[in-house]
XYZ file of C-alpha atoms in Angstrom:
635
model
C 117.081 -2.545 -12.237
C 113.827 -3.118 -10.674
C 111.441 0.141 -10.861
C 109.627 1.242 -7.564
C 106.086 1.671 -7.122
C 104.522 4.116 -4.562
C 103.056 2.929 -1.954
C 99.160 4.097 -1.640
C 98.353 5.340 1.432
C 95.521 4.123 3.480
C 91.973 6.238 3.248
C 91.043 8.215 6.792
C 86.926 7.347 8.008
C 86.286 10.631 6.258
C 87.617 10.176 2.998
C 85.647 6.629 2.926
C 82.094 8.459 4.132
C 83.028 10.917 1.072
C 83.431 8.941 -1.462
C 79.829 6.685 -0.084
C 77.912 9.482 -0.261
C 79.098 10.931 -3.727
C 78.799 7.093 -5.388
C 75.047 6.821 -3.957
C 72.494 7.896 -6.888
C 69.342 6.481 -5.420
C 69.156 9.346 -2.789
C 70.182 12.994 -3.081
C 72.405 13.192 0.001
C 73.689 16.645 0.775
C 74.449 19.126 4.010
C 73.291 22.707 4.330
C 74.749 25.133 6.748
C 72.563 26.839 9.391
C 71.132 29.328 7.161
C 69.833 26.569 4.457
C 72.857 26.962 1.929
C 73.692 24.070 0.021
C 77.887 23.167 0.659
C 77.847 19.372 -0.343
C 76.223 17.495 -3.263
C 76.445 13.904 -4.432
C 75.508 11.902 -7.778
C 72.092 11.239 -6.508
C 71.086 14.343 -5.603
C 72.666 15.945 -9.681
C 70.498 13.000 -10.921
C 67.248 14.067 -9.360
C 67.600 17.481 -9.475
C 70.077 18.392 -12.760
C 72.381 20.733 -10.693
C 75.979 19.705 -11.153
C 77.736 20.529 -7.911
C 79.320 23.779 -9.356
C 76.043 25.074 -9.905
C 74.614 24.704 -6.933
C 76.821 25.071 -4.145
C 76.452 27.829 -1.676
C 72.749 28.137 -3.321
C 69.844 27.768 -1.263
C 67.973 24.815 -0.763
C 64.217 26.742 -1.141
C 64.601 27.188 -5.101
C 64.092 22.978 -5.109
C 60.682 23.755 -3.384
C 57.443 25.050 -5.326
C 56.792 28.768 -5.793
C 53.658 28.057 -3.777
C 55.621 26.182 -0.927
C 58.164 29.182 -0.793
C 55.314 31.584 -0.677
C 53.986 30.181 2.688
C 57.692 29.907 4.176
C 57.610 25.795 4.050
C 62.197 25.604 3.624
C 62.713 27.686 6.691
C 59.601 26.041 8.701
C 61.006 22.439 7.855
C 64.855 23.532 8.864
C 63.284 25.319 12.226
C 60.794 21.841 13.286
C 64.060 19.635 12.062
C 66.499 22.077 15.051
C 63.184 21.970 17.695
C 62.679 18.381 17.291
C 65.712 16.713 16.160
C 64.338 15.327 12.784
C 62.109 16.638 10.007
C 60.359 14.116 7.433
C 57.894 14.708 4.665
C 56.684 14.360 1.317
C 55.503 16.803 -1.549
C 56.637 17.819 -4.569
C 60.256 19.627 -5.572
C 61.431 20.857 -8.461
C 64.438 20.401 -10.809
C 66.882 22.351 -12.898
C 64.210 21.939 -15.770
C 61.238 22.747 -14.193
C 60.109 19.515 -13.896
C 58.303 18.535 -10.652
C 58.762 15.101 -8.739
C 57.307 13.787 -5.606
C 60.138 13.261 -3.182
C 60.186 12.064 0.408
C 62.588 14.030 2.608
C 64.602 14.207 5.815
C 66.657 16.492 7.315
C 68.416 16.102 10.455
C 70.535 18.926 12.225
C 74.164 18.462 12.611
C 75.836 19.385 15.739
C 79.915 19.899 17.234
C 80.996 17.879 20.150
C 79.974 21.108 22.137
C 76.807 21.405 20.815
C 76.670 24.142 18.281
C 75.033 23.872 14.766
C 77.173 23.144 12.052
C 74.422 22.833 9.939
C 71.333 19.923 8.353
C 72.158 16.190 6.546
C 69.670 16.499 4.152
C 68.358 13.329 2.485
C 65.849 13.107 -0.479
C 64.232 10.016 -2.399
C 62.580 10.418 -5.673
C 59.504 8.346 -5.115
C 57.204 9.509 -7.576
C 56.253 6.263 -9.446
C 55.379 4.791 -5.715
C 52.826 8.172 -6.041
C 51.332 7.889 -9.170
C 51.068 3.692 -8.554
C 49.643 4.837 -5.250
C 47.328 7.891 -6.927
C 46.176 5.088 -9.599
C 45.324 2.909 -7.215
C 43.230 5.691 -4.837
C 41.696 6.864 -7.661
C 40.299 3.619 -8.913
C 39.423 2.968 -5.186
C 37.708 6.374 -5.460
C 35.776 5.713 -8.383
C 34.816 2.108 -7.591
C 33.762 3.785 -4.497
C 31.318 6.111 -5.948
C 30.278 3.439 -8.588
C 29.122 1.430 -5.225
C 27.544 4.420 -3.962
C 25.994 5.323 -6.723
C 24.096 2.124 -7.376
C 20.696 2.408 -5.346
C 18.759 -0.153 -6.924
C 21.475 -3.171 -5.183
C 22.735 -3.059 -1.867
C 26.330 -3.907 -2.055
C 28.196 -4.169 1.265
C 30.966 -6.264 2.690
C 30.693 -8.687 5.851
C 33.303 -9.740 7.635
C 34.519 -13.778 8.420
C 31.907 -13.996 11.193
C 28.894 -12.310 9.467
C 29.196 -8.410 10.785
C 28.769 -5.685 8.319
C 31.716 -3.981 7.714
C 30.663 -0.989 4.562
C 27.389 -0.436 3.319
C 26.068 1.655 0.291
C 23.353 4.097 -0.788
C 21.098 1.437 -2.446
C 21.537 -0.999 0.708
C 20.352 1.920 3.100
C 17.529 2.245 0.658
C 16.495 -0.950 0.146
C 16.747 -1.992 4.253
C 16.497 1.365 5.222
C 19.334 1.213 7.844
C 21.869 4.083 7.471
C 25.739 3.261 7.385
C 26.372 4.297 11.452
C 23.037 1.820 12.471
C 24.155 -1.211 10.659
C 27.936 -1.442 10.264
C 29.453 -3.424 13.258
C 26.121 -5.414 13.574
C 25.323 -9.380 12.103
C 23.850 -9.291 8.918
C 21.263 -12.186 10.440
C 18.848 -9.360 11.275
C 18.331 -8.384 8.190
C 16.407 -12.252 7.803
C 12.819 -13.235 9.333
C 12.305 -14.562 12.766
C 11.233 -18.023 11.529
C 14.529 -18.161 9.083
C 16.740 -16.996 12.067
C 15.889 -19.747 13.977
C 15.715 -21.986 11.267
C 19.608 -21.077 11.122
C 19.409 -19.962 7.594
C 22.357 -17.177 7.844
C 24.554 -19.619 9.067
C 23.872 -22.222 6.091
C 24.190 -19.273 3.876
C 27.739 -17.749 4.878
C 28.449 -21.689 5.111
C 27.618 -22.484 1.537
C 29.611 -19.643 0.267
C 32.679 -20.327 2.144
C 32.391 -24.089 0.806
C 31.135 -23.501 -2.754
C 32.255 -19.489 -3.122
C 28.923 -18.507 -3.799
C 25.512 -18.580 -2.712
C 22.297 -17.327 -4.390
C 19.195 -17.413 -2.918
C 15.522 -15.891 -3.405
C 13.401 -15.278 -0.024
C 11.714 -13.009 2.440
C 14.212 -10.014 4.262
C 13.085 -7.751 6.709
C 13.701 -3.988 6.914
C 14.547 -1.748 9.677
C 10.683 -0.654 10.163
C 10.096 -4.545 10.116
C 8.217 -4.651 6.935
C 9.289 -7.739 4.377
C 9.978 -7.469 0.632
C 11.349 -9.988 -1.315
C 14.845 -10.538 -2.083
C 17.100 -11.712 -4.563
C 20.470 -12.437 -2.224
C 23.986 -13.481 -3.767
C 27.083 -13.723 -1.454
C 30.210 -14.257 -2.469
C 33.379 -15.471 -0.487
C 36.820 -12.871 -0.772
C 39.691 -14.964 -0.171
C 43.401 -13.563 0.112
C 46.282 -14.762 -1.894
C 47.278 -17.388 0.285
C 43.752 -18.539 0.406
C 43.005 -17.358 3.659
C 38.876 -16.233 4.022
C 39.059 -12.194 4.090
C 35.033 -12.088 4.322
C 32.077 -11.828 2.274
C 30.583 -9.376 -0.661
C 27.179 -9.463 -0.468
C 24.722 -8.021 -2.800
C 21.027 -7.860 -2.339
C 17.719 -6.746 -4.953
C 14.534 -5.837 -3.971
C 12.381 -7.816 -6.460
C 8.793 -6.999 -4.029
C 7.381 -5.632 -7.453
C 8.563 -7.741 -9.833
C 7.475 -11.085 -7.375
C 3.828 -9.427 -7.161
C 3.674 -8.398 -10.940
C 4.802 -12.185 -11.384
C 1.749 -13.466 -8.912
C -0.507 -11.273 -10.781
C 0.091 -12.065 -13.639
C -0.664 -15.982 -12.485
C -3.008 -15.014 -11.241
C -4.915 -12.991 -14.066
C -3.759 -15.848 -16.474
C -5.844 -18.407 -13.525
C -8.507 -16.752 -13.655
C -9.207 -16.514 -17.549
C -8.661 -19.602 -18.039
C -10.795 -20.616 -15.204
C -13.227 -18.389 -16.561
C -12.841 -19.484 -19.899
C -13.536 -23.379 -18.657
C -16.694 -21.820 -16.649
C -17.946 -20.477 -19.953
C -16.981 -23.483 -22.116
C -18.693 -25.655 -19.205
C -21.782 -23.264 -19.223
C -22.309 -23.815 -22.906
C -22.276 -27.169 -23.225
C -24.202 -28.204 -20.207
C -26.796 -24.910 -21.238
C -27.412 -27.498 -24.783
C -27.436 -30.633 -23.039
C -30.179 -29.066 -20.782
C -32.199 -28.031 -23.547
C -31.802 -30.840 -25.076
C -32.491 -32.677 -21.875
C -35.819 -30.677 -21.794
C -37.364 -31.858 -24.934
C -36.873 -35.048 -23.679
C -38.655 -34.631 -21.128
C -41.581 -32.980 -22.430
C -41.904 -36.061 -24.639
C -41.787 -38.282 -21.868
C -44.183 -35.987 -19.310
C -46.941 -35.731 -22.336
C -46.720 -39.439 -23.013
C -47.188 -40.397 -19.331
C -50.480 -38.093 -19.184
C -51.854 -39.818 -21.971
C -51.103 -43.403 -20.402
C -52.573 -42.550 -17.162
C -55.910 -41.196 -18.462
C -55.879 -44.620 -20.434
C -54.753 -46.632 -17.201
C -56.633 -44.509 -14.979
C -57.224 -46.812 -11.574
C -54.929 -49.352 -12.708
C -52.090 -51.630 -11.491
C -49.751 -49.487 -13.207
C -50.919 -46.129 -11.629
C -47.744 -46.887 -8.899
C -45.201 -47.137 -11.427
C -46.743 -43.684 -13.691
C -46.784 -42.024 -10.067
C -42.839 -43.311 -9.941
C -42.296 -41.962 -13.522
C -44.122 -38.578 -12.998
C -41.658 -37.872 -9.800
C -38.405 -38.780 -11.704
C -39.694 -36.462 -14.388
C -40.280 -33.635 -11.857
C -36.570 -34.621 -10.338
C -35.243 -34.277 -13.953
C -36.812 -31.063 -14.730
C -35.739 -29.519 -11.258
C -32.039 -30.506 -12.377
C -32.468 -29.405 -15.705
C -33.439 -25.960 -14.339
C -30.388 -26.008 -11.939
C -27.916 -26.248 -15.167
C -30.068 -23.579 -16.823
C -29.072 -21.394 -13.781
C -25.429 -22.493 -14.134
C -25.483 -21.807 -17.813
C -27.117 -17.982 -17.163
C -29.892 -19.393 -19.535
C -32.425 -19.005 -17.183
C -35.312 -16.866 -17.024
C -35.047 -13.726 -14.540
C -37.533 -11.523 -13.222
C -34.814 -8.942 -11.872
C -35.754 -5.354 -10.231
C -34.339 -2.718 -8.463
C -34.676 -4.395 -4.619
C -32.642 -4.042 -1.631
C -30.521 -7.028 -0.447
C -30.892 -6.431 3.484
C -34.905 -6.271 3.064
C -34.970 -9.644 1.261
C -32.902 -11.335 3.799
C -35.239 -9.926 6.498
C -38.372 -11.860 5.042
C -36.329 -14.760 4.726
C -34.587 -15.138 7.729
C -36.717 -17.505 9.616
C -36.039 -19.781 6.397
C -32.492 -19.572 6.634
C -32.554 -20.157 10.365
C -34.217 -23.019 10.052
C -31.953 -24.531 7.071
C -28.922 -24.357 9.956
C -29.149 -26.370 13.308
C -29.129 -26.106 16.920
C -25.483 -26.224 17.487
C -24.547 -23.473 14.816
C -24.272 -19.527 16.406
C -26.097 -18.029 13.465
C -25.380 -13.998 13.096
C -27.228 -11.645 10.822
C -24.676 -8.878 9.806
C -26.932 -6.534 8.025
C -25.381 -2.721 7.073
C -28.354 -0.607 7.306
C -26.835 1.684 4.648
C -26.651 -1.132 2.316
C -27.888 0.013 -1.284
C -30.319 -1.217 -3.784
C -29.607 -3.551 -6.439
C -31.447 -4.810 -9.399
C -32.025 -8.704 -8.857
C -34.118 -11.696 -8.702
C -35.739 -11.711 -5.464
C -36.710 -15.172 -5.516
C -33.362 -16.679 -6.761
C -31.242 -14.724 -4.716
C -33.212 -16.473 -1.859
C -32.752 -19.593 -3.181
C -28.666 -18.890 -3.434
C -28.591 -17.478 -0.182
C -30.202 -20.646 1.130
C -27.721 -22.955 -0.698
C -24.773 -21.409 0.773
C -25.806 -21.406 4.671
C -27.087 -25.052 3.978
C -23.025 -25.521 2.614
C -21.975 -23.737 5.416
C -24.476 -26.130 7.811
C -23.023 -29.209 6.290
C -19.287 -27.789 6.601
C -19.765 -27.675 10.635
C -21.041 -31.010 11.583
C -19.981 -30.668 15.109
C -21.058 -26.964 15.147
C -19.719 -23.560 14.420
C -20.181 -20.401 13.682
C -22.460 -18.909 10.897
C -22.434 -15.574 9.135
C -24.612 -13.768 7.118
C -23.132 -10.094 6.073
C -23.998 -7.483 3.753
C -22.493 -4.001 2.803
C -21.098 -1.810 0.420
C -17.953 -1.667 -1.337
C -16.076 0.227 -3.970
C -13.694 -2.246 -6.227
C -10.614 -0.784 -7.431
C -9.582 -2.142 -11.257
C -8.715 -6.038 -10.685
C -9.481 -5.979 -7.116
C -12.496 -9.089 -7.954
C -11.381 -10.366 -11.357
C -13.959 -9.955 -13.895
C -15.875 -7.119 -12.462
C -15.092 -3.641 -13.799
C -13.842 -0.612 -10.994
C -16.894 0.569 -9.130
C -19.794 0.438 -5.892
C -20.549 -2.952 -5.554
C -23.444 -4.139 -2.677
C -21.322 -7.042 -1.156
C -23.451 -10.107 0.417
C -21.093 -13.179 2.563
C -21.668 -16.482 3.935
C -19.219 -17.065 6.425
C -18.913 -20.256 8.431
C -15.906 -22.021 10.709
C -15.963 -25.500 9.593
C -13.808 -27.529 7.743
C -12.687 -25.011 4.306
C -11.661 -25.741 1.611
C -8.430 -26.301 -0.226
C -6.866 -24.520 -2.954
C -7.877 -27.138 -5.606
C -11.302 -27.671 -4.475
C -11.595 -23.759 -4.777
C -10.866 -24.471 -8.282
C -13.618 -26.583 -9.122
C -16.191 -25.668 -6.894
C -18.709 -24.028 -9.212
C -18.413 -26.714 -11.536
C -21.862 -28.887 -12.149
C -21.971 -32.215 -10.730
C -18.679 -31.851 -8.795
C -19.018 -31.979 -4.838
C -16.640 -33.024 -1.961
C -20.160 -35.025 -0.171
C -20.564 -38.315 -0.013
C -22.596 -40.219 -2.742
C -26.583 -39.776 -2.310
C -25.666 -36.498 0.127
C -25.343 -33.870 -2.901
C -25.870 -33.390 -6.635
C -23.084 -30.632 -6.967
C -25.358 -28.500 -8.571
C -25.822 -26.014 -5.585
C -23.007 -23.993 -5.951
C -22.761 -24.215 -9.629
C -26.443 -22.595 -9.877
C -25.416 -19.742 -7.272
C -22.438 -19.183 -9.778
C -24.992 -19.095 -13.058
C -27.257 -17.190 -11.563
C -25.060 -14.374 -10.015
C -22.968 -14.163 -13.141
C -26.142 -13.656 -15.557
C -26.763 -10.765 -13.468
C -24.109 -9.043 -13.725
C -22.047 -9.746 -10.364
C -19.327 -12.145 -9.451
C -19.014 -15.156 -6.797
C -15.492 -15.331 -4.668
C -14.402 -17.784 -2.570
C -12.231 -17.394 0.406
C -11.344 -20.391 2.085
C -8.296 -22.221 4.833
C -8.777 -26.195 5.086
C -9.568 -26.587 9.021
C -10.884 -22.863 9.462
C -13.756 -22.340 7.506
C -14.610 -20.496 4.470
C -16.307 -17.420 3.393
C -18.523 -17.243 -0.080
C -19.308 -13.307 -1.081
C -21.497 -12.469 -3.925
C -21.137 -8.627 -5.909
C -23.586 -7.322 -7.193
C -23.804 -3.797 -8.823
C -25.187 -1.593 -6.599
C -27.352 1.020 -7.650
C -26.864 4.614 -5.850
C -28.070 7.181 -8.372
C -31.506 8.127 -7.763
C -32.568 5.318 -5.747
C -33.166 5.130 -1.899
C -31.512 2.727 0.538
C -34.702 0.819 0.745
C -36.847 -0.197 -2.108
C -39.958 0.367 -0.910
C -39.073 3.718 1.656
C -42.933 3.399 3.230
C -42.516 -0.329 4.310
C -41.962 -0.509 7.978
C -40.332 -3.290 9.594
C -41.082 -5.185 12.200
C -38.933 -7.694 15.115
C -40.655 -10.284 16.200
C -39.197 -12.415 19.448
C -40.656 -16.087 20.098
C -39.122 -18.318 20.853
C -41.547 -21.224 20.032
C -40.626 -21.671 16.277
C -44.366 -22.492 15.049
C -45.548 -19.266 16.580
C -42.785 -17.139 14.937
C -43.687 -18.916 11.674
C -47.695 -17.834 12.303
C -46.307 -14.401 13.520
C -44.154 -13.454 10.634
C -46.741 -15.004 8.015
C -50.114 -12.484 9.119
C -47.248 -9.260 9.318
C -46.043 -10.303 5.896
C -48.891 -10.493 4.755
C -49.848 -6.868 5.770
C -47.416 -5.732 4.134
C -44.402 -5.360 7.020
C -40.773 -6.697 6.286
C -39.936 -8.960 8.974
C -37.217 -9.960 11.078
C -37.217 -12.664 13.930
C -35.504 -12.963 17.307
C -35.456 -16.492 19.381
C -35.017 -14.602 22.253
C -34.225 -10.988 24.042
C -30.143 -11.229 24.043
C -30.995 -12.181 20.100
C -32.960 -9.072 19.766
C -30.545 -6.876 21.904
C -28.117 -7.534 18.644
C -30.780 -6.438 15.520
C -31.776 -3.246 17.649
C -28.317 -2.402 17.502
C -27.520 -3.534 13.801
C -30.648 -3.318 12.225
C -33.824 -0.512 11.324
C -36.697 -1.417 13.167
C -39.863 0.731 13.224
C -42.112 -2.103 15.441
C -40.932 -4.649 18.175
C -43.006 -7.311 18.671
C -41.894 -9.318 21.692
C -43.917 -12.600 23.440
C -43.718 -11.837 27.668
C -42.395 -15.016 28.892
C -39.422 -16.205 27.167
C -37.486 -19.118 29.591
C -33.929 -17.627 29.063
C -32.414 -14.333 29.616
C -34.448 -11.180 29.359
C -38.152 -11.174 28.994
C -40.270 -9.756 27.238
C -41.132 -6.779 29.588
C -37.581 -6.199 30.485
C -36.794 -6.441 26.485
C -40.055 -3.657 26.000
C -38.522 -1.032 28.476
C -34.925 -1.473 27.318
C -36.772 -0.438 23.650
C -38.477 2.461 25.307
C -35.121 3.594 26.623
C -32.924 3.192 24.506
C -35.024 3.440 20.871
C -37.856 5.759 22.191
C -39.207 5.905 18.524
C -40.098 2.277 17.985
C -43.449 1.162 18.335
C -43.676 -1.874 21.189
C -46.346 -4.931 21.188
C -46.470 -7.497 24.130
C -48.030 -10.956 23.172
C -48.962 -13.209 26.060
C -50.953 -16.493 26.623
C -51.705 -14.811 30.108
C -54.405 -12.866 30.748
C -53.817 -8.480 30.097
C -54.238 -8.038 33.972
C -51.506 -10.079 35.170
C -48.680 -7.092 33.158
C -50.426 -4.962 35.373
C -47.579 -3.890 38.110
C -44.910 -4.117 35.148
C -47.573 -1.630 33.216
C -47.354 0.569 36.502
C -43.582 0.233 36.281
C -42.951 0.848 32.176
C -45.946 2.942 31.178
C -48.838 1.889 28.767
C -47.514 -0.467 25.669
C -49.972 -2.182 22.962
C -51.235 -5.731 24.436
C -52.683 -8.814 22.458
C -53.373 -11.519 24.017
C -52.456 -15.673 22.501
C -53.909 -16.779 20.328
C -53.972 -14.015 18.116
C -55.357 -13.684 14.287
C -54.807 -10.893 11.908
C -57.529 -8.599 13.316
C -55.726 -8.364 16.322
C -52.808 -7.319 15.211
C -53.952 -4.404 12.876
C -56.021 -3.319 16.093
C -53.357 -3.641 18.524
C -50.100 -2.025 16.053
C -53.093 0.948 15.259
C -52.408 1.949 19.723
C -49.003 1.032 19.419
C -46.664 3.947 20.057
């Protein structure tokens, strides 16, 4: 007998949406009526929230939000935008039968009959809070790598994009370049380079290298948003995705300005003392030798007296004569490395600079030629110093004749004075203080850095052999050094160089001028023999001097220079005469004294005289008698 089974009876849409729901556990899936009360439950939502379905239906659905949610109405405001709009979705934290809290992404959708009326709200709910903490993690160490970046000022660390545009930008780079985040992000980082690297394409080769390579490092000048420079210390790096695919560049940037002129100084510094240190090696051996050198010479000079007062009319009185002039040469030179050894004998006193350049400018116009512009640069204000009169003349002399020879085909010559206070360092070997500052300045062919280097050394010169012992600048060296000042050289091959001596100036007590009741005295002529004869009977009345070749020459000391007397010939070939050159005085500097010189007889000024009033006359030639007569009507 064969038992029956019952036949199982097929499940309605209903029954299979029922028992879909209740197997889910991934999502709390449950229905509310209109007013919010829970009337379905499934496994997912008794997993999330710890309510079995006896305890919970007919409950409402605000105890699973927080008290502070409930307190601000949050359950009926969600089921009120989920009727008005059709749908309601958000995130924030519930809570379950424990207590606990989780972080659960919801939607709630109303339900409505075929004729429209509310039955009530699906309500779905996801427990996602591991996606929020991974996501919190992940902000917050975004947050604080953020303020790490922020918070590093001495690096600018920002991004650039493929193509080279800024894309972030930190504290430290809007320090450093001085461009805030708004100005510079969504501009090319190529400004940020010098003109002559721009077009040099160097921002290009840079991004380039780093793409190719992943890196590039680099050291140069960068330019800031006021346009100064400082120097940089550059690395960019090339962020590429996981499929290898270039995301853009991290760039960071130091400003290493100070620690690049810390670096130069302290080459520099190091340079110089062992420059000096050569100079002073240099000084002492050659100082010996010289001595040395000396005695021999002595021998030699006494010996040659004593054979020509035995050969006295001789055959050999040529050759002693020969002998007696190399001995002189020898001595001269012996005397030169005496200077460069600061072994010489000084007379030094307290004199001013500008006054002993005024009684020997005629020299040093001379020692230049024709085709050189040759500008005295005197401050009136200059002050005193205490030096060798005589060997400062002869220093000053070696240097424009240097400056002659370094403008063959003509130039420009300067001769400067004026004061200057020296900060600590600011002229190596000279301590902080007011200095009286003297320059030779010419345009000819400079110097380069290596002949700099070994200029003051004896015996070396850049002439050709027989045109220069190389002595000349070595003995301006020596003889500045031993008292008490410094010699610096300032030089560009192919634009000329400028030599300036320091020397300690001395302000307390002491008037500008060494000798306050010496007047001086311009004298225009322009035949040179005449100026010579001129400048010889006022110096020797006591006057300082200065000379003029012509009226646009004098024009330039009345307005750079102290005079108390002009003394101006009438008939000068070019430019202003003499006359003109008197009542331009008597306008303009009412309380210098003006002489006329002539070769023409006094009557002939006579309708000028009508025209300029009455000035002191003496007629060419002229000896000293005259000139004390004439300067005693002079006003």
């Amino acid at each position: 007998m064969e038992t029956s089974h019952p036949v199982k009876q097929p499940l309605t849409d209903e029954q299979r949406l029922q028992y879909l729901i209740s197997g889910i556990s991934d999502y709390a899936i449950y229905m509310l009526d209109p007013q919010g009360y829970v009337n379905s439950w499934n496994a997912g939502a008794q997993r999330f929230k710890g309510y079995v379905e006896q305890e919970i239906l007919q409950q409402h659905f605000s105890r699973f939000y927080t008290p502070e949610d409930r307190a601000v109405g949050l359950p009926a405001q969600a089921l009120a935008h989920a009727l008005e709009h059709g749908r309601y979705e958000s995130e924030g934290w519930r809570v379950r039968k424990d207590g606990g809290r989780f972080w659960a992404h919801v939607v709630i959708d109303p339900i409505h009959d075929s004729a429209g009326s509310l039955l009530g709200f699906a309500k779905i709910t996801r427990d996602v809070t591991e996606r929020k903490q991974a996501e919190d993690k992940l902000r917050d160490s975004e947050q604080r790598f953020r303020l790490l970046v922020q918070g590093v000022t001495d690096y600018a660390l920002y991004m650039l994009t493929p193509e080279g545009t800024v894309s972030n930008w930190n504290s430290g780079a809007e320090r450093i370049k001085g461009y805030s985040h708004d100005e510079i992000v969504g501009h090319h980082f190529s400004r940020f380079y010098t003109d002559e690297d721009r077009l040099a394409g160097m921002p290009a080769r840079a991004l380039g290298t780093a793409g190719d390579v992943g890196r590039y490092e680099a050291e140069g000048w960068r330019v800031r948003k006021d346009g100064t420079r400082f120097w940089a210390n550059v690395v960019i790096d090339a962020i590429r995705g996981e499929d290898g695919r270039l995301l853009g560049y991290a760039k960071i940037t130091r400003d290493l300005t100070e620690k690049k002129a810390a670096a130069e100084a302290l080459d520099k510094a190091q340079a110089a003392l062992f420059q000096a240190q050569k100079m002073e090696s240099i000084g002492q051996l050659t100082g010996g030798i010289a001595h040395d050198f000396n005695n021999l010479l002595s021998v030699i000079s006494s010996g040659l007296e004593v054979l020509t007062m035995r050969h006295a009319g001789g055959t050999d009185a040529k050759t002693l004569d020969s002998m007696r002039r190399a001995i002189d040469r020898g001595a001269n030179m012996t005397q030169q490395l005496l200077a460069f050894a600061r072994q010489q004998p000084l007379e030094p006193e307290t004199r001013n600079v500008n006054r002993i350049l005024n009684g020997f400018e005629s020299v040093l116009r001379r020692a230049a030629n024709s085709s050189i512009d040759f500008v005295f640069r005197l401050d009136p204000k200059t002050d005193n110093a205490v030096i060798d009169a005589a060997r400062l003349e002869s220093a000053v002399l070696n240097l424009v004749v240097n400056a002659r020879d370094a403008m063959p085909g003509g130039g420009r010559l300067e001769v400067a004075t004026g004061n200057v206070s020296l900060a600590q360092d600011q002229v190596h070997g000279l301590p902080p203080g007011a200095y009286v500052r003297l320059s030779v300045s010419d345009t000819g062919s400079g110097m380069a850095p290596e002949t700099i280097a070994r200029a003051f050394e004896p015996f070396f010169t850049t002439k050709e052999i027989g045109k220069g012992t190389g002595l000349g600048l070595a003995q301006v060296y020596g003889f500045i050094k031993q008292s008490g000042g410094e010699v610096v050289i300032d030089s560009v091959v192919g634009q000329g160089t400028t030599i300036a001596i320091y020397l300690p100036a001395v302000t307390s007590g002491v008037a500008h001028f060494d000798e306050p009741d010496t007047e001086t005295v311009l004298i225009v002529e322009d035949e040179p023999d005449l100026l010579d004869v001129a400048s010889s009977l006022f110096l020797s009345m006591g006057y300082d001097v200065m000379t003029a070749a012509s009226g646009n020459d004098a024009l330039g000391l009345l307005a750079s220079r102290e005079v108390d007397i002009l003394f101006t010939d009438v008939v000068m070939p070019n430019g202003m005469n003499g006359v003109e050159l008197a009542a331009y005085t008597r306008q303009n500097y009412p309380n210098i004294k003006v002489m006329l010189a002539s070769g023409y007889p006094q009557p002939a000024l006579r309708l000028d005289r009508s025209k300029l009033g009455e000035f002191a006359f003496v007629s060419k030639p002229y000896r000293l008698s005259d000139l004390a007569r004439s300067l005693r009507s002079a006003h």
